[in-house]
């Protein structure tokens, strides 16, 4: 009897060995099943130029509720929001069937949009708002570079710290075209919407709870006029400004010293700051710079963004150049970078500037304020505020503050607080 | 017999074009050949006027019942007119002036030819060239922000000097064709002076912009300055390359200058209305004691920026109208 028990035990152990092996490869073996099981709920989204029938942008979306509504990124369909008369949406499912869709709602701040397809889907993917443990295996679906529906494995690495807008850090390779696609757990719960990548397996997802919130806010049946979304985008950006600009460069702003200058740095946690110095033997001057910028921004259109705040201090000094020569350098630095990379005449006005010698608290400054207005989003401006300290002979500071997609009141108030934060010993 | 005075026939500007000596009175004036003073004007009668002294010794001009009469300096028709030395009157369409022999004369004008010839001598051209070279080298030194090497500082202005010499050479060729003389030295001097003027204007406008950035359209003042330098340049060159009189040269110089200023202004406004992502501002900084600088308060700066907003609203409105 005892011998029989040993025999049965050995048989069980021997049977269990291949089973453990099977469990060990379950993650990779599960990927095809996940793909098979959930791919029918994922669609390719193309924004097509009506006149030429050519696609202007491509992305991914997924059916997110029983009403058949689709969740995707705002940036995938932004062209349609900006020029509804020029573009239309074409959806293609995994079987290759195409249908049209209309926009139901957008959340420009979190880069989400809700679409209503013309055809009712078979099912949908459930959104999971509950937090997921770091290290959880995740699967992302999408159409990278229009190569066909693809599944990408990766891991959940928690919410990004110190960002203005919460994002899930997904260690997996998202590529252009996968934007708006779902990232789900093994059990098929969508925990985030693909939104951005920084290459080398560093990718970001919009937390699913933001998509749930937008679905709740968005009417399921009414079909709002396409033109109304642009006004909605403007309102959302206006409302969002107070979140990050209120109190920026207030009295408690951390300070950094550059030579005799006492300057603002890292006003909030969501800024990243860098410093560098240019000291080369062949140069008769020294340049020390301190650069801070928000990590995050709101995508408005391919030519516009909002919410970027950047400031740059440059301290210049010389022991060799005479004052006239030093000021040739100083003037050149003050006038450098007077062109911005983005913007076209359909989106923004040209810049207009004001230059004055200003009596600041600690001395005189040459101050320049330049601004341009958004044409399709009234009341929003890009602005650059520059100051240079005056009165020195062989040292000076050039400081530049750039704001994008903010109201003119905020341009004025933030510029004022920034100017008040520039202090120095004479 | 010595003349008592002269009757002068004047042109429209009041300059004497004919003088008739008067040896005795009365003097008869008219179109007929029997008169002492013959006036070839179809509106003047053959026997139009006499001038004779009255009992008190005053000279009186008397109209001889002419068709178009005698008119005083004010233009009113009179039968008689008292004449003194320097008096002007008109018969028909001809203006006349009587001057006695003791009529006071304007002081003798100084002949400027000697001064001009000194300024346009080869020596002046060399001196002006040296001055320009020094000024350009100084500018090159002050605008260099790297360790200055003498060879770089001297070589940088050479293309400008070469262009200037080429310019003077072209004018010399024109001079040779028109006035049969090259006049290279004066043309080179004129080009040097204009170049110095341009440099000084550039420096002046930079300092002006630095001190008074709030003055709008300051660039227009600079453009006017450049216009004047250009007018002076053309005026000077034409003096040595043509037979044009002073007034004609001035008109030509001003015409060229106005045309160039006009084209520049038009192209500025055309460029300003075109879309651009460039921020245009005056960012000139100078090593000046801060206490000497006029400055506004922070409040004024912020309040003033409201003008940018208004201007942008205008641009946005214009853009919306022009967009399909």
XYZ file of C-alpha atoms in Angstrom, chain A residues 2 23 89 118 217 322 335 344 397:
9
model
C 2.786 2.347 1.082
C 2.536 27.765 -16.541
C -13.484 59.860 -39.875
C -22.275 54.376 -37.608
C -19.832 63.487 -19.253
C 35.923 96.058 -22.901
C 18.136 89.280 -29.473
C 1.151 79.023 -39.490
C 21.755 88.638 -17.208
